[in-house]
Coordinates of C-alpha atoms in Angstrom, one line a residue:
M4 CA 11.8 20.6 16.8
T5 CA 9.4 20.0 14.0
H6 CA 6.1 21.9 14.1
Y7 CA 3.5 19.3 14.9
Q8 CA 0.3 21.3 15.4
V9 CA -1.8 21.6 12.3
H10 CA -5.1 23.5 12.2
N11 CA -8.1 21.2 12.6
F12 CA -6.1 18.2 14.0
Q13 CA -6.4 17.5 17.7
S14 CA -3.8 14.8 17.6
G15 CA -1.1 17.3 16.5
L16 CA -0.9 18.4 20.2
N17 CA -0.5 14.7 21.2
F18 CA 2.4 14.2 18.7
E19 CA 4.0 17.4 19.9
W20 CA 3.8 16.2 23.5
L21 CA 5.2 12.9 22.5
G22 CA 8.1 14.5 20.7
Q23 CA 8.9 16.7 23.7
K24 CA 9.0 13.6 26.0
F25 CA 11.3 11.8 23.6
D26 CA 13.7 14.7 23.6
L27 CA 13.9 14.4 27.5
L28 CA 14.5 10.7 27.7
T29 CA 17.8 9.3 29.1
E30 CA 19.7 6.6 27.3
E31 CA 18.3 4.0 29.8
Q32 CA 14.8 5.2 29.2
V33 CA 15.3 4.9 25.4
R34 CA 16.5 1.4 25.8
N35 CA 13.4 0.5 27.9
I36 CA 11.1 1.8 25.1
S37 CA 13.1 0.4 22.2
Y38 CA 13.4 -3.1 23.8
D39 CA 9.9 -4.1 22.8
L40 CA 8.9 -1.4 20.3
K41 CA 11.8 -0.9 17.9
Y42 CA 9.6 0.0 15.0
R43 CA 8.6 2.9 12.8
Y44 CA 4.9 3.9 12.9
Q45 CA 3.4 6.1 10.2
F46 CA 0.0 7.7 11.1
N47 CA -2.3 8.9 8.4
V48 CA -4.8 10.9 10.4
V49 CA -8.1 12.0 8.9
N50 CA -10.0 14.9 10.5
R51 CA -13.7 15.9 10.5
Q52 CA -13.2 17.8 7.2
S53 CA -11.8 14.6 5.6
Q54 CA -8.4 16.2 5.4
M55 CA -5.4 13.9 5.9
K56 CA -2.1 14.7 7.7
S57 CA 0.7 12.3 8.4
W58 CA 3.0 11.9 11.4
T59 CA 5.7 9.3 12.0
I60 CA 7.0 7.9 15.2
D61 CA 10.5 6.4 14.7
L62 CA 11.7 4.1 17.5
K63 CA 14.3 2.4 15.4
S64 CA 16.7 5.3 15.4
E65 CA 19.3 5.9 18.1
K66 CA 17.0 8.5 19.7
P67 CA 13.2 8.1 19.3
T68 CA 11.6 10.9 17.3
V69 CA 8.3 12.2 16.1
V70 CA 8.1 14.0 12.8
S71 CA 5.3 15.7 11.0
G72 CA 5.1 14.0 7.7
I73 CA 6.6 10.8 6.2
L74 CA 10.1 9.6 6.8
E75 CA 12.3 8.5 3.9
Y76 CA 12.6 5.1 5.5
N77 CA 9.8 2.6 5.1
P78 CA 7.6 2.4 8.2
D79 CA 6.9 -1.0 9.8
V80 CA 3.2 -0.1 9.9
V81 CA 1.0 2.5 8.3
I82 CA -2.0 3.3 10.4
T83 CA -5.0 5.2 9.1
I84 CA -7.2 6.6 11.8
H85 CA -9.7 9.3 12.5
D86 CA -8.3 12.3 14.4
D87 CA -10.8 12.1 17.2
L88 CA -10.2 8.4 17.8
L89 CA -6.4 8.8 17.9
H90 CA -6.8 11.7 20.4
K91 CA -8.9 9.4 22.6
I92 CA -6.3 6.6 22.3
F93 CA -3.5 8.9 23.2
S94 CA -5.4 10.1 26.3
G95 CA -6.4 6.5 27.4
K96 CA -10.1 7.1 26.8
K97 CA -10.3 4.4 24.1
K98 CA -8.4 1.2 23.5
A99 CA -6.6 0.7 20.2
Q100 CA -7.1 -3.1 20.2
K101 CA -10.9 -2.7 20.5
A102 CA -10.9 0.0 17.8
F103 CA -8.8 -2.1 15.5
L104 CA -11.1 -5.2 16.0
H105 CA -14.1 -3.0 15.2
G106 CA -12.5 -1.7 12.0
K107 CA -11.9 1.8 13.2
I108 CA -8.2 1.6 12.6
K109 CA -6.8 0.5 9.3
A110 CA -3.3 -0.9 9.1
K111 CA -0.8 -1.9 6.4
G112 CA 2.4 -3.8 7.2
K113 CA 2.8 -5.3 10.7
K114 CA -0.8 -5.0 11.7
I115 CA -0.1 -6.3 15.2
L116 CA 1.6 -2.9 15.9
A117 CA -1.7 -1.1 15.5
V118 CA -3.2 -3.3 18.2
R119 CA -0.2 -2.5 20.4
L120 CA -0.7 1.3 20.3
D121 CA -2.0 1.2 23.9
Y122 CA 1.2 -0.6 25.0
L123 CA 3.3 1.9 23.1
F124 CA 1.7 5.0 24.7
K125 CA 1.7 3.3 28.2
I126 CA 5.4 2.6 28.0
V127 CA 6.2 6.2 26.8
Y128 CA 4.0 7.7 29.6
R129 CA 5.7 5.5 32.2
Q130 CA 9.2 6.5 31.1
A131 CA 8.2 10.2 30.8
K132 CA 7.1 10.2 34.5
L133 CA 10.5 8.8 35.7

């Protein structure tokens, strides 16, 4: 498993949790997630010290993965977001759609995927509970 935690980044723990949940998914659960969300998401996360760290969620591969850094494949969307905001979206305290509409999330590529982050995390949480 890739080391997700990075000093001064709250969302590193969220990505680590997500990677662990992906590792435990059954084939049926993978199909349920991949049905609507077969994309690659690159997150460029900026912390309070203006440092940037990237993580990638790959839902196109046979088994969903989370990696620290950038994949060799082109992502479908590149999301630039502040660490605190991403942590709140992961935990359900903030809505990605509202943050995107207020300019708090920057996206390149398939921008609609940035709006659907809430849906992505909801599906993953639901499958992880099964």
